[in-house]
Amino acid sequence: MQRKLAVCGFVFFVCATLTGLPTRTQAVSLDKDGDLKLGVRTYVNARIGTQDTNKSVIPGVASTETFPFSASGHVRQNRAYIEAELDHDLDRLVKERVGPFEMLSYLPFRVRDLKQHATFRGEYDGVYDFGPREYSTADQFTTGAGGNIADNPIPLGSDPCPPGVEPNGKDCQRVVDVPAARRHLRQIASNRQRLFQAYLEGSVGDLFVRFGRQIWSWGETDGFRLLDQINPIDSSFGGFLISLDERRVPLDMLRMEYRIGDFGPVTEMAFHAYGAIDNKVGFSPGTPAGSPWTLPNLGKPSATTLTIQNTPARTFNHIRGGGRLYWNMFDATFSAAHYYTYFDVPALQVSVNRTFPAGNLATAPDGYSAHANLTAPLVQVSGLSTTFAVERLYTVVRSEIAYFNSEPRFTQEGLDPFIFHGNGAQGTNSNTGQPGTDTVNRDLGQSLNYVLGADVNQYIRFLNPNQTFFFSTQVFYKYLINAASTHPIKGSSILSGEVLPVPEKNQFVNSRGTALGNVEPVFVRQNTNQILQTLFVGTSYRSGTVNPGFLLFYDWSGSFVYQPSVTFTHDPWRFSMSYSVIDAGTLKGNSGVSLLRDRDNVLFQFEYAI
């Protein structure tokens, strides 16, 4: 002990002596010439539902419901958001050879426009703390029967596990771990703070390089994406009514842009390329159970199906990347892109135990009767885009065409174990008549996609004598190449063909020799030809302080979104109100707009930005 004290005393003496010695120090000003720029945007909102969410159950026949059920007038979102961006121009430090920047002077080339950027983002949704009971408590995570069991039909021949008894695959069914489900919900959708973007950039001659966590958007579309598929979209926090810019997920990426030059009528030609090694994808973590934005028939924790999310590895074998050629010609801007990425919708494989749908789970050690494996196939995106102005009409025309290869596709017979497996281990596949299988391969396909958009500024003097109206419209078209044909499935009232992996309803199985208590999903239909149209109209009054607008989404399968809004601006403050009406007679595929048809709401948002 005395030796340790002696050593500590000697170290303290040396440090004190060195501290007292006269030293020469030099301070470096980081913002002498305004090199640092800070921008902050923050807002708080309240989104209130104006209709009951769907809860339609026909005993013994079918059910369609949104989990959790929420009545009209209940708060669906209480979002607090802050984003702080810091840009630091390092050119002066390089020129003055400050610290490690002196090493750049020994390079055989000159580095210019050296900058660093960092973005902090914080998000919080108070609906899970002090919102209505369906979001702030676990009430709807349990049945009213007294056990922590999801409100799912119990497989034939099994009973709920008594308190404290682990499921063993024979005597009782696995129960839902409600505390774990609630923890998962709150970890994902309640509160998070992130170093959102962080990168270093600079130029060497005609080459621009940016390295770090960042976002890069290609293409010419708004609201919905076509060639803009580089970064994933976050579906876990806030729903699709949140701005697309707030839902993009940054990737660890190396971005390069090389200026090629001018050739005759071709000007400002450049080649852009990127490579990203990251494991982020749109479906992980996905929308958690208990969120106001869960899709129909999917949000409820399940005691029978285990969902397994498989994300790409952070290795060179799973790198995403590609390039595009960008140029101007004949008063128009063109680009040709080819790259590989991971889409937000995962590929899906369903596996069942050999005794499915019977209740004896002896062949499933984890107690589940089915596994849903989510994976991210590497998708090829190839396409062209162009933008040009029609000056006489005060119009800008935008257009893109894209080919997707190996994108996830789904069929009823590929996802429905009652079809691909048959009725038990000795059953037959209802579609083929052959012996059933425990799983099927994931389905991938190709599609051709096109969008045509136009932006117009036009005076309508009797409505606004001082400012123009801005009209922006887009028409998206998607064709599924080699789409599965639609035909009746043998022994079933369900049709074969392309679907979304979202159940339109869960119907009780009683026509194939199984007892009530088992449910079969009927998935939302997909059209081979899909058309979506968007329209935005906006103007401003009182020198830009009052800004009304109207947004329309129309899916030609029969789904609408109407969103009138108004924003009052007095810099740096903004106050916005909007009303979102989502209308569809039935659940439909295509753009997926109809999947939230029971989520009409009114939004109040107060914002501050500098």
Coordinates of C-alpha atoms in Angstrom, one line a residue:
M1 CA 0.0 0.0 0.0
Q2 CA 2.9 2.4 0.9
R3 CA 4.5 1.7 -2.4
K4 CA 1.4 2.5 -4.3
L5 CA 1.0 5.8 -2.4
A6 CA 4.6 6.7 -3.1
V7 CA 4.2 6.1 -6.9
C8 CA 1.0 8.2 -6.9
G9 CA 2.7 10.9 -5.0
F10 CA 5.6 11.0 -7.5
V11 CA 3.3 11.1 -10.5
F12 CA 1.4 14.0 -8.9
F13 CA 4.6 15.9 -8.2
V14 CA 5.8 15.5 -11.8
C15 CA 2.5 16.7 -13.2
A16 CA 2.4 19.7 -10.9
T17 CA 5.9 20.6 -11.7
L18 CA 5.3 20.4 -15.5
T19 CA 2.1 22.4 -15.1
G20 CA 4.0 25.2 -13.3
L21 CA 6.7 25.5 -16.0
P22 CA 6.4 28.5 -18.3
T23 CA 5.1 27.4 -21.6
R24 CA 4.4 29.0 -25.0
T25 CA 0.9 28.2 -26.3
Q26 CA -0.9 29.2 -29.5
A27 CA -4.6 29.3 -30.0
V28 CA -6.2 28.8 -33.4
S29 CA -9.5 30.6 -34.2
L30 CA -11.8 28.2 -35.9
D31 CA -14.3 30.8 -37.0
K32 CA -12.2 33.9 -37.7
D33 CA -13.7 34.3 -41.2
G34 CA -17.1 32.9 -40.5
D35 CA -15.9 29.3 -41.3
L36 CA -18.5 27.7 -39.0
K37 CA -22.2 27.7 -40.0
L38 CA -24.9 26.3 -37.7
G39 CA -28.5 25.7 -38.8
V40 CA -31.2 24.5 -36.5
R41 CA -34.8 23.3 -37.2
T42 CA -37.1 22.1 -34.6
Y43 CA -40.8 21.5 -34.3
V44 CA -43.5 20.0 -32.2
N45 CA -46.8 18.6 -33.5
A46 CA -50.0 17.0 -32.5
R47 CA -51.8 14.7 -34.9
I48 CA -55.4 13.8 -34.0
G49 CA -57.4 11.0 -35.6
T50 CA -60.7 11.9 -37.1
Q51 CA -62.1 8.4 -37.6
D52 CA -62.1 5.1 -35.7
T53 CA -59.4 2.7 -36.9
N54 CA -60.8 -0.5 -38.5
K55 CA -62.0 -3.4 -36.3
S56 CA -64.2 -5.7 -38.3
V57 CA -64.7 -9.3 -36.9
I58 CA -67.3 -11.7 -38.3
P59 CA -67.3 -14.6 -35.8
G60 CA -66.2 -17.9 -37.4
V61 CA -65.8 -16.2 -40.8
A62 CA -63.2 -13.5 -41.1
S63 CA -61.5 -10.5 -39.4
T64 CA -59.9 -7.3 -40.5
E65 CA -58.4 -5.0 -37.9
T66 CA -55.9 -2.4 -37.1
F67 CA -53.8 -3.0 -33.9
P68 CA -54.1 -1.3 -31.6
F69 CA -57.7 0.0 -32.1
S70 CA -58.0 3.8 -31.7
A71 CA -61.2 5.8 -31.6
S72 CA -61.7 9.1 -33.4
G73 CA -60.6 12.1 -31.4
H74 CA -57.6 10.3 -30.0
V75 CA -54.1 11.6 -30.4
R76 CA -52.1 9.5 -32.9
Q77 CA -48.9 11.5 -32.8
N78 CA -47.2 14.0 -30.5
R79 CA -43.9 14.4 -32.2
A80 CA -41.0 16.6 -31.1
Y81 CA -38.2 17.0 -33.6
I82 CA -34.8 18.8 -33.7
E83 CA -32.1 18.8 -36.3
A84 CA -28.9 20.8 -35.9
E85 CA -26.4 21.0 -38.9
L86 CA -22.9 22.2 -38.5
D87 CA -20.7 23.0 -41.6
H88 CA -17.1 23.8 -41.1
D89 CA -15.0 25.2 -44.0
L90 CA -11.5 24.0 -43.5
D91 CA -9.8 25.8 -46.4
R92 CA -8.3 28.5 -44.3
L93 CA -6.8 26.0 -41.9
V94 CA -5.3 24.2 -44.9
K95 CA -3.8 27.3 -46.3
E96 CA -2.4 28.4 -42.9
R97 CA -1.0 24.8 -42.4
V98 CA -2.6 24.5 -39.0
G99 CA -1.8 21.3 -37.1
P100 CA -2.3 18.1 -39.1
F101 CA -3.5 20.1 -42.2
E102 CA 0.2 20.9 -42.8
M103 CA 0.6 17.4 -44.1
L104 CA -1.7 18.2 -47.0
S105 CA 0.9 20.6 -48.4
Y106 CA 3.3 17.6 -49.0
L107 CA 0.9 15.9 -51.3
P108 CA 1.6 15.9 -55.1
F109 CA -1.8 17.5 -55.7
R110 CA -3.8 20.3 -54.1
V111 CA -6.8 19.7 -51.9
R112 CA -9.4 22.5 -52.1
D113 CA -12.8 23.2 -50.7
L114 CA -12.1 20.9 -47.8
K115 CA -15.2 20.9 -45.5
Q116 CA -16.6 18.8 -42.7
H117 CA -20.3 18.4 -41.9
A118 CA -22.2 17.0 -38.9
T119 CA -25.9 16.7 -38.3
F120 CA -27.5 15.8 -35.0
R121 CA -31.1 14.6 -35.0
G122 CA -33.4 14.0 -32.1
E123 CA -36.9 12.6 -32.2
Y124 CA -39.5 12.0 -29.6
D125 CA -43.2 10.8 -29.7
G126 CA -45.0 11.5 -26.5
V127 CA -48.0 9.4 -27.5
Y128 CA -46.4 6.4 -25.8
D129 CA -46.0 8.3 -22.5
F130 CA -49.1 10.4 -22.1
G131 CA -51.2 9.5 -25.1
P132 CA -54.4 7.5 -25.1
R133 CA -54.4 4.1 -23.4
E134 CA -54.1 2.1 -26.6
Y135 CA -50.6 3.6 -27.1
S136 CA -49.4 4.5 -23.6
T137 CA -50.3 1.2 -21.9
A138 CA -50.3 -2.5 -22.8
D139 CA -54.0 -2.9 -22.5
Q140 CA -54.6 -4.2 -26.0
F141 CA -51.5 -6.4 -26.0
T142 CA -53.4 -8.9 -23.9
T143 CA -56.7 -10.7 -24.1
G144 CA -59.4 -10.0 -21.6
A145 CA -59.1 -13.6 -20.4
G146 CA -56.4 -12.8 -17.8
G147 CA -53.3 -14.1 -19.6
N148 CA -50.5 -12.4 -21.5
I149 CA -51.6 -14.0 -24.7
A150 CA -52.0 -12.2 -28.0
D151 CA -55.5 -12.1 -29.3
N152 CA -54.7 -14.8 -31.8
P153 CA -56.6 -18.1 -32.4
I154 CA -55.0 -20.9 -30.4
P155 CA -53.9 -23.9 -32.6
L156 CA -56.0 -27.0 -32.3
G157 CA -54.9 -29.3 -29.4
S158 CA -52.9 -26.8 -27.5
D159 CA -53.6 -24.7 -24.4
P160 CA -52.1 -21.5 -23.1
C161 CA -49.1 -22.0 -20.8
P162 CA -49.9 -21.6 -17.1
P163 CA -48.0 -18.7 -15.4
G164 CA -44.3 -19.6 -15.0
V165 CA -44.4 -22.6 -17.3
E166 CA -42.2 -22.4 -20.4
P167 CA -43.7 -23.7 -23.7
N168 CA -42.3 -27.1 -24.5
G169 CA -44.0 -27.7 -27.9
K170 CA -46.4 -30.3 -26.6
D171 CA -48.4 -29.2 -23.5
C172 CA -48.9 -25.6 -24.2
Q173 CA -48.5 -22.8 -26.8
R174 CA -45.9 -20.1 -26.6
V175 CA -47.4 -16.9 -25.1
V176 CA -46.5 -13.4 -26.2
D177 CA -43.9 -11.7 -24.0
V178 CA -45.8 -8.4 -23.6
P179 CA -43.1 -6.6 -21.6
A180 CA -40.6 -7.4 -24.4
A181 CA -43.0 -6.2 -27.0
R182 CA -43.5 -2.9 -25.2
R183 CA -39.8 -2.4 -24.7
H184 CA -39.3 -3.0 -28.4
L185 CA -42.0 -0.5 -29.3
R186 CA -40.5 2.2 -27.0
Q187 CA -36.9 1.6 -28.1
I188 CA -37.8 2.1 -31.7
A189 CA -40.7 4.6 -31.9
S190 CA -40.6 6.6 -28.7
N191 CA -37.3 8.4 -28.3
R192 CA -34.0 8.5 -30.1
Q193 CA -31.0 10.8 -30.6
R194 CA -28.4 10.2 -33.4
L195 CA -25.4 11.7 -35.0
F196 CA -27.4 11.6 -38.2
Q197 CA -24.8 12.6 -40.8
A198 CA -21.1 13.0 -40.5
Y199 CA -18.8 13.4 -43.5
L200 CA -15.7 15.0 -44.9
E201 CA -15.5 16.4 -48.4
G202 CA -13.0 18.0 -50.7
S203 CA -11.9 18.4 -54.3
V204 CA -8.8 17.5 -56.2
G205 CA -8.8 19.0 -59.7
D206 CA -12.0 17.9 -61.3
L207 CA -12.7 15.2 -58.8
F208 CA -15.1 15.8 -55.8
V209 CA -15.0 13.3 -53.0
R210 CA -17.3 13.0 -49.9
F211 CA -16.7 10.2 -47.3
G212 CA -18.8 9.4 -44.3
R213 CA -22.4 8.9 -43.2
Q214 CA -24.6 10.7 -45.8
I215 CA -27.6 10.9 -48.0
W216 CA -27.6 11.1 -51.8
S217 CA -30.8 11.5 -53.8
W218 CA -30.9 10.8 -57.5
G219 CA -33.8 11.3 -59.9
E220 CA -36.5 13.9 -60.4
T221 CA -39.5 12.8 -58.4
D222 CA -41.3 14.2 -55.3
G223 CA -43.1 12.3 -52.6
F224 CA -42.6 8.8 -54.2
R225 CA -39.4 7.4 -55.5
L226 CA -38.2 5.9 -58.8
L227 CA -34.5 6.3 -59.4
D228 CA -34.1 7.7 -55.9
Q229 CA -33.5 4.3 -54.3
I230 CA -30.0 4.8 -52.8
N231 CA -30.9 5.4 -49.2
P232 CA -33.5 3.4 -47.3
I233 CA -36.7 4.9 -46.0
D234 CA -37.4 4.6 -42.3
S235 CA -40.9 3.3 -41.6
S236 CA -40.6 2.9 -37.9
F237 CA -41.1 6.5 -36.7
G238 CA -44.0 8.7 -37.8
G239 CA -45.7 7.0 -40.7
F240 CA -45.7 7.8 -44.4
L241 CA -47.3 11.3 -43.9
I242 CA -43.9 12.5 -42.5
S243 CA -41.8 14.3 -45.1
L244 CA -39.7 12.0 -47.3
D245 CA -36.6 14.0 -46.3
E246 CA -37.1 13.2 -42.7
R247 CA -37.5 9.5 -43.4
R248 CA -34.4 8.9 -45.5
V249 CA -31.7 6.9 -43.6
P250 CA -28.1 7.9 -44.1
L251 CA -25.5 5.3 -45.2
D252 CA -21.7 4.9 -44.6
M253 CA -20.7 5.9 -48.1
L254 CA -17.9 7.0 -50.4
R255 CA -19.3 9.4 -53.0
M256 CA -17.3 10.7 -56.0
E257 CA -18.1 13.1 -58.8
Y258 CA -15.8 13.7 -61.7
R259 CA -16.3 16.6 -64.1
I260 CA -15.6 15.4 -67.6
G261 CA -16.2 18.7 -69.4
D262 CA -17.9 20.0 -72.6
F263 CA -18.2 18.2 -76.0
G264 CA -20.0 20.1 -78.7
P265 CA -23.6 20.4 -77.8
V266 CA -22.9 18.4 -74.5
T267 CA -22.0 20.6 -71.6
E268 CA -21.1 20.1 -68.0
M269 CA -20.8 16.3 -68.4
A270 CA -19.9 14.6 -65.2
F271 CA -19.7 11.0 -63.8
H272 CA -21.1 10.3 -60.4
A273 CA -20.3 7.1 -58.4
Y274 CA -20.8 5.7 -54.9
G275 CA -20.2 2.7 -52.8
A276 CA -21.8 2.0 -49.4
I277 CA -21.0 -0.7 -46.9
D278 CA -23.9 -0.6 -44.4
N279 CA -26.4 -2.9 -42.9
K280 CA -29.3 -0.5 -42.8
V281 CA -32.5 -1.4 -44.7
G282 CA -36.0 0.0 -44.7
F283 CA -37.7 -3.0 -43.1
S284 CA -35.4 -3.2 -40.1
P285 CA -36.5 -2.4 -37.5
G286 CA -39.7 -1.7 -39.4
T287 CA -43.0 -0.4 -37.9
P288 CA -43.3 -2.0 -34.4
A289 CA -46.4 -3.6 -32.9
G290 CA -48.4 -0.9 -31.1
S291 CA -47.5 2.0 -33.4
P292 CA -50.3 4.1 -34.8
W293 CA -48.9 3.3 -38.3
T294 CA -48.9 -0.5 -38.3
L295 CA -50.4 -2.0 -41.4
P296 CA -53.8 -3.9 -41.4
N297 CA -53.7 -7.3 -39.7
L298 CA -49.9 -7.1 -39.1
G299 CA -49.4 -5.0 -36.0
K300 CA -50.5 -7.5 -33.4
P301 CA -47.8 -9.5 -31.5
S302 CA -48.1 -13.1 -32.5
A303 CA -47.8 -16.3 -30.4
T304 CA -47.8 -18.5 -33.5
T305 CA -45.5 -16.7 -36.0
L306 CA -41.9 -15.6 -35.4
T307 CA -40.6 -12.8 -37.7
I308 CA -36.9 -12.9 -38.3
Q309 CA -35.2 -9.9 -39.8
N310 CA -32.0 -10.7 -41.8
T311 CA -30.1 -7.5 -42.7
P312 CA -27.1 -7.3 -45.1
A313 CA -23.6 -7.8 -43.6
R314 CA -21.2 -4.9 -43.4
T315 CA -18.8 -6.5 -45.9
F316 CA -17.6 -5.9 -49.4
N317 CA -19.6 -8.9 -50.6
H318 CA -22.8 -7.0 -49.7
I319 CA -21.7 -3.6 -50.9
R320 CA -24.3 -1.4 -52.7
G321 CA -23.2 1.1 -55.3
G322 CA -23.1 2.2 -58.9
G323 CA -22.9 5.3 -61.0
R324 CA -24.6 7.7 -63.4
L325 CA -23.6 9.9 -66.2
Y326 CA -24.9 13.4 -66.0
W327 CA -24.9 16.1 -68.7
N328 CA -26.7 19.1 -70.3
M329 CA -27.7 19.2 -73.9
F330 CA -30.3 21.2 -76.0
D331 CA -31.4 23.2 -72.9
A332 CA -32.2 19.9 -71.1
T333 CA -30.5 17.9 -68.3
F334 CA -30.0 14.2 -68.8
S335 CA -28.7 11.3 -66.7
A336 CA -28.2 7.6 -67.2
A337 CA -27.9 5.5 -64.0
H338 CA -27.0 2.0 -63.1
Y339 CA -26.6 0.8 -59.5
Y340 CA -27.3 -1.9 -57.0
T341 CA -29.2 -1.3 -53.8
Y342 CA -31.6 -2.8 -51.2
F343 CA -35.3 -2.0 -51.4
D344 CA -37.4 -1.0 -48.5
V345 CA -39.8 -3.9 -49.0
P346 CA -38.1 -7.2 -48.0
A347 CA -38.3 -10.6 -49.7
L348 CA -40.3 -13.0 -47.6
Q349 CA -40.1 -16.7 -47.0
V350 CA -42.6 -18.5 -44.8
S351 CA -41.6 -21.8 -43.1
V352 CA -43.9 -24.0 -41.1
N353 CA -43.4 -27.1 -38.9
R354 CA -44.3 -30.5 -40.4
T355 CA -47.5 -30.8 -38.4
F356 CA -48.9 -27.4 -39.4
P357 CA -51.7 -26.4 -38.8
A358 CA -52.2 -28.9 -35.9
G359 CA -51.4 -27.7 -32.4
N360 CA -48.7 -30.3 -31.6
L361 CA -45.6 -28.1 -31.8
A362 CA -43.1 -30.9 -31.0
T363 CA -41.3 -30.2 -34.3
A364 CA -40.9 -26.5 -33.5
P365 CA -38.4 -26.2 -30.6
D366 CA -39.0 -22.5 -30.1
G367 CA -42.8 -23.1 -29.8
Y368 CA -43.8 -21.2 -33.0
S369 CA -45.7 -23.0 -35.7
A370 CA -44.4 -20.7 -38.5
H371 CA -41.4 -18.5 -39.2
A372 CA -41.4 -15.4 -41.5
N373 CA -37.9 -14.8 -42.7
L374 CA -37.3 -11.2 -44.1
T375 CA -34.3 -10.8 -46.3
A376 CA -32.9 -8.1 -48.5
P377 CA -32.0 -9.2 -52.1
L378 CA -29.6 -6.9 -54.0
V379 CA -31.7 -5.1 -56.6
Q380 CA -30.4 -3.8 -59.9
V381 CA -31.7 -0.3 -60.8
S382 CA -31.0 1.0 -64.4
G383 CA -32.7 4.0 -65.9
L384 CA -32.7 7.4 -67.6
S385 CA -34.0 10.8 -66.5
T386 CA -34.4 14.1 -68.2
T387 CA -35.6 17.6 -67.2
F388 CA -36.3 20.5 -69.4
A389 CA -38.2 23.8 -69.4
V390 CA -40.9 24.9 -71.8
E391 CA -40.4 28.6 -71.3
R392 CA -43.5 29.8 -73.3
L393 CA -45.7 27.8 -70.9
Y394 CA -43.6 28.6 -67.7
T395 CA -43.4 24.8 -67.3
V396 CA -40.6 22.4 -66.2
V397 CA -41.1 18.8 -67.4
R398 CA -39.5 15.9 -65.5
S399 CA -39.3 12.3 -66.7
E400 CA -37.7 9.1 -65.5
I401 CA -37.7 5.5 -66.8
A402 CA -36.3 2.7 -64.7
Y403 CA -35.8 -1.1 -64.9
F404 CA -35.8 -3.0 -61.6
N405 CA -34.3 -6.5 -61.6
S406 CA -34.5 -9.0 -58.6
E407 CA -37.0 -6.9 -56.7
P408 CA -39.1 -8.7 -54.1
R409 CA -42.4 -10.1 -55.4
F410 CA -45.1 -12.1 -53.6
T411 CA -47.9 -14.5 -54.5
Q412 CA -50.7 -16.0 -52.4
E413 CA -49.5 -19.5 -52.9
G414 CA -45.9 -18.5 -52.0
L415 CA -46.9 -17.0 -48.6
D416 CA -49.9 -19.0 -47.6
P417 CA -48.9 -22.3 -45.8
F418 CA -52.4 -23.6 -46.2
I419 CA -51.6 -23.8 -49.9
F420 CA -47.9 -24.6 -50.2
H421 CA -48.0 -27.0 -47.3
G422 CA -51.3 -28.7 -47.4
N423 CA -53.2 -30.0 -44.3
G424 CA -50.5 -31.5 -42.2
A425 CA -47.5 -33.7 -42.8
Q426 CA -49.4 -36.1 -45.0
G427 CA -51.4 -33.4 -46.7
T428 CA -51.2 -32.3 -50.3
N429 CA -50.6 -28.9 -51.8
S430 CA -54.1 -27.5 -52.7
N431 CA -52.7 -25.7 -55.7
T432 CA -50.7 -28.5 -57.3
G433 CA -52.1 -31.7 -55.8
Q434 CA -48.5 -32.7 -54.9
P435 CA -47.3 -33.5 -51.4
G436 CA -46.9 -30.3 -49.3
T437 CA -43.6 -28.7 -48.5
D438 CA -42.5 -26.9 -45.3
T439 CA -41.2 -23.8 -47.1
V440 CA -40.9 -22.2 -50.5
N441 CA -38.2 -20.1 -52.2
R442 CA -38.4 -16.4 -52.0
D443 CA -39.9 -14.8 -55.1
L444 CA -38.0 -12.2 -57.1
G445 CA -39.0 -10.4 -60.2
Q446 CA -38.5 -7.6 -62.7
S447 CA -40.5 -4.5 -63.4
L448 CA -40.6 -1.5 -65.8
N449 CA -41.2 1.9 -64.2
Y450 CA -41.9 5.3 -65.7
V451 CA -42.8 8.7 -64.3
L452 CA -43.8 12.0 -66.1
G453 CA -44.0 15.2 -64.1
A454 CA -44.7 18.8 -64.8
D455 CA -44.3 22.0 -62.6
V456 CA -46.2 25.1 -63.7
N457 CA -46.4 28.6 -62.3
Q458 CA -49.6 30.3 -63.4
Y459 CA -51.5 33.5 -62.4
I460 CA -55.1 33.1 -61.4
R461 CA -55.8 36.8 -60.8
F462 CA -59.3 36.6 -59.3
L463 CA -58.0 34.3 -56.6
N464 CA -54.6 35.9 -56.0
P465 CA -53.8 39.1 -57.8
N466 CA -50.2 39.4 -56.5
Q467 CA -48.7 35.9 -56.6
T468 CA -48.7 32.9 -58.9
F469 CA -50.1 29.5 -58.2
F470 CA -47.6 26.6 -58.3
F471 CA -49.0 23.4 -59.9
S472 CA -46.9 20.2 -59.6
T473 CA -48.2 16.9 -60.9
Q474 CA -46.6 13.4 -61.5
V475 CA -47.9 10.2 -63.1
F476 CA -46.1 7.0 -62.0
Y477 CA -46.5 3.8 -64.0
K478 CA -45.3 0.3 -63.0
Y479 CA -45.5 -2.9 -65.1
L480 CA -44.7 -6.2 -63.4
I481 CA -42.8 -8.3 -65.9
N482 CA -43.9 -12.0 -66.0
A483 CA -46.5 -11.4 -63.3
A484 CA -48.1 -14.5 -61.9
S485 CA -51.4 -15.2 -63.5
T486 CA -54.7 -14.8 -61.6
H487 CA -56.8 -18.0 -61.3
P488 CA -58.8 -19.9 -58.7
I489 CA -56.8 -22.0 -56.4
K490 CA -57.9 -25.6 -56.2
G491 CA -60.1 -26.3 -53.2
S492 CA -60.2 -22.7 -52.1
S493 CA -62.1 -19.5 -52.7
I494 CA -58.9 -17.6 -52.8
L495 CA -57.3 -16.4 -56.1
S496 CA -53.8 -17.0 -57.1
G497 CA -51.6 -14.2 -58.4
E498 CA -49.5 -11.2 -57.4
V499 CA -50.1 -9.8 -53.9
L500 CA -48.6 -7.5 -51.2
P501 CA -47.3 -9.3 -48.1
V502 CA -50.2 -7.6 -46.1
P503 CA -53.3 -9.6 -45.2
E504 CA -56.5 -8.1 -46.6
K505 CA -58.3 -10.2 -44.0
N506 CA -57.8 -13.3 -41.9
Q507 CA -60.4 -15.9 -42.6
F508 CA -61.2 -18.8 -40.4
V509 CA -60.4 -22.1 -41.9
N510 CA -63.2 -24.6 -41.8
S511 CA -63.5 -25.9 -45.4
R512 CA -60.3 -28.0 -45.6
G513 CA -60.9 -30.5 -42.8
T514 CA -59.5 -28.3 -40.0
A515 CA -61.4 -27.0 -37.0
L516 CA -62.2 -23.5 -36.2
G517 CA -59.4 -21.7 -34.5
N518 CA -57.0 -21.7 -37.4
V519 CA -56.9 -18.6 -39.6
E520 CA -55.7 -18.2 -43.1
P521 CA -54.5 -14.8 -44.5
V522 CA -56.0 -13.5 -47.7
F523 CA -53.3 -11.1 -49.0
V524 CA -53.9 -7.7 -50.7
R525 CA -54.0 -8.0 -54.5
Q526 CA -51.4 -6.4 -56.8
N527 CA -52.2 -5.3 -60.3
T528 CA -49.9 -6.1 -63.2
N529 CA -50.3 -2.5 -64.4
Q530 CA -50.1 0.2 -61.7
I531 CA -50.7 3.9 -62.0
L532 CA -50.4 6.5 -59.3
Q533 CA -50.9 10.3 -59.8
T534 CA -50.0 13.1 -57.5
L535 CA -51.0 16.8 -57.6
F536 CA -49.9 19.7 -55.5
V537 CA -51.3 23.2 -55.8
G538 CA -50.0 26.1 -53.6
T539 CA -49.7 29.9 -53.5
S540 CA -48.9 32.6 -51.0
Y541 CA -50.6 35.7 -49.6
R542 CA -49.5 38.7 -47.5
S543 CA -45.9 38.8 -48.8
G544 CA -45.4 35.1 -48.3
T545 CA -46.6 34.9 -44.7
V546 CA -49.8 32.9 -45.5
N547 CA -49.2 29.8 -47.6
P548 CA -52.3 27.6 -48.4
G549 CA -51.8 24.3 -50.3
F550 CA -53.6 21.2 -51.5
L551 CA -52.0 17.8 -52.1
L552 CA -53.7 14.9 -53.8
F553 CA -52.6 11.2 -54.3
Y554 CA -54.7 9.1 -56.6
D555 CA -54.0 5.5 -57.0
W556 CA -55.9 4.4 -60.1
S557 CA -56.8 1.1 -58.4
G558 CA -59.3 3.3 -56.4
S559 CA -57.4 5.0 -53.5
F560 CA -57.2 8.7 -52.6
V561 CA -55.3 11.0 -50.2
Y562 CA -56.6 14.5 -49.9
Q563 CA -54.5 16.9 -47.9
P564 CA -55.5 20.6 -47.7
S565 CA -53.1 22.7 -45.6
V566 CA -52.1 26.2 -44.6
T567 CA -48.8 27.5 -43.1
F568 CA -48.4 30.8 -41.4
T569 CA -44.8 32.2 -41.5
H570 CA -43.2 34.9 -39.4
D571 CA -39.4 34.1 -39.6
P572 CA -38.1 32.2 -37.8
W573 CA -41.4 30.8 -36.7
R574 CA -44.0 28.7 -38.6
F575 CA -47.3 27.3 -37.7
S576 CA -49.0 24.7 -40.0
M577 CA -52.3 23.0 -40.1
S578 CA -53.3 20.2 -42.4
Y579 CA -56.1 17.6 -42.8
S580 CA -55.3 14.2 -44.3
V581 CA -58.2 12.2 -45.7
I582 CA -57.3 8.7 -46.9
D583 CA -60.1 7.0 -48.8
A584 CA -60.5 3.5 -50.3
G585 CA -63.4 1.2 -50.5
T586 CA -61.2 -1.9 -50.0
L587 CA -57.6 -2.6 -49.3
K588 CA -55.6 -2.5 -52.5
G589 CA -52.0 -3.1 -53.5
N590 CA -50.0 -1.0 -56.0
S591 CA -48.8 2.1 -54.2
G592 CA -50.2 0.9 -50.8
V593 CA -52.0 4.2 -50.2
S594 CA -55.2 2.3 -49.2
L595 CA -53.4 0.4 -46.4
L596 CA -53.9 3.4 -44.1
R597 CA -57.4 4.2 -45.2
D598 CA -58.6 4.2 -41.5
R599 CA -56.0 6.8 -40.4
D600 CA -57.7 10.2 -41.3
N601 CA -56.2 12.9 -39.1
V602 CA -55.7 16.6 -38.5
L603 CA -52.3 18.0 -37.8
F604 CA -51.1 21.0 -35.9
Q605 CA -47.4 21.8 -36.1
F606 CA -45.3 24.6 -34.5
E607 CA -41.8 25.1 -36.0
Y608 CA -38.7 27.2 -35.5
A609 CA -35.8 27.3 -38.0
I610 CA -32.6 29.3 -38.2

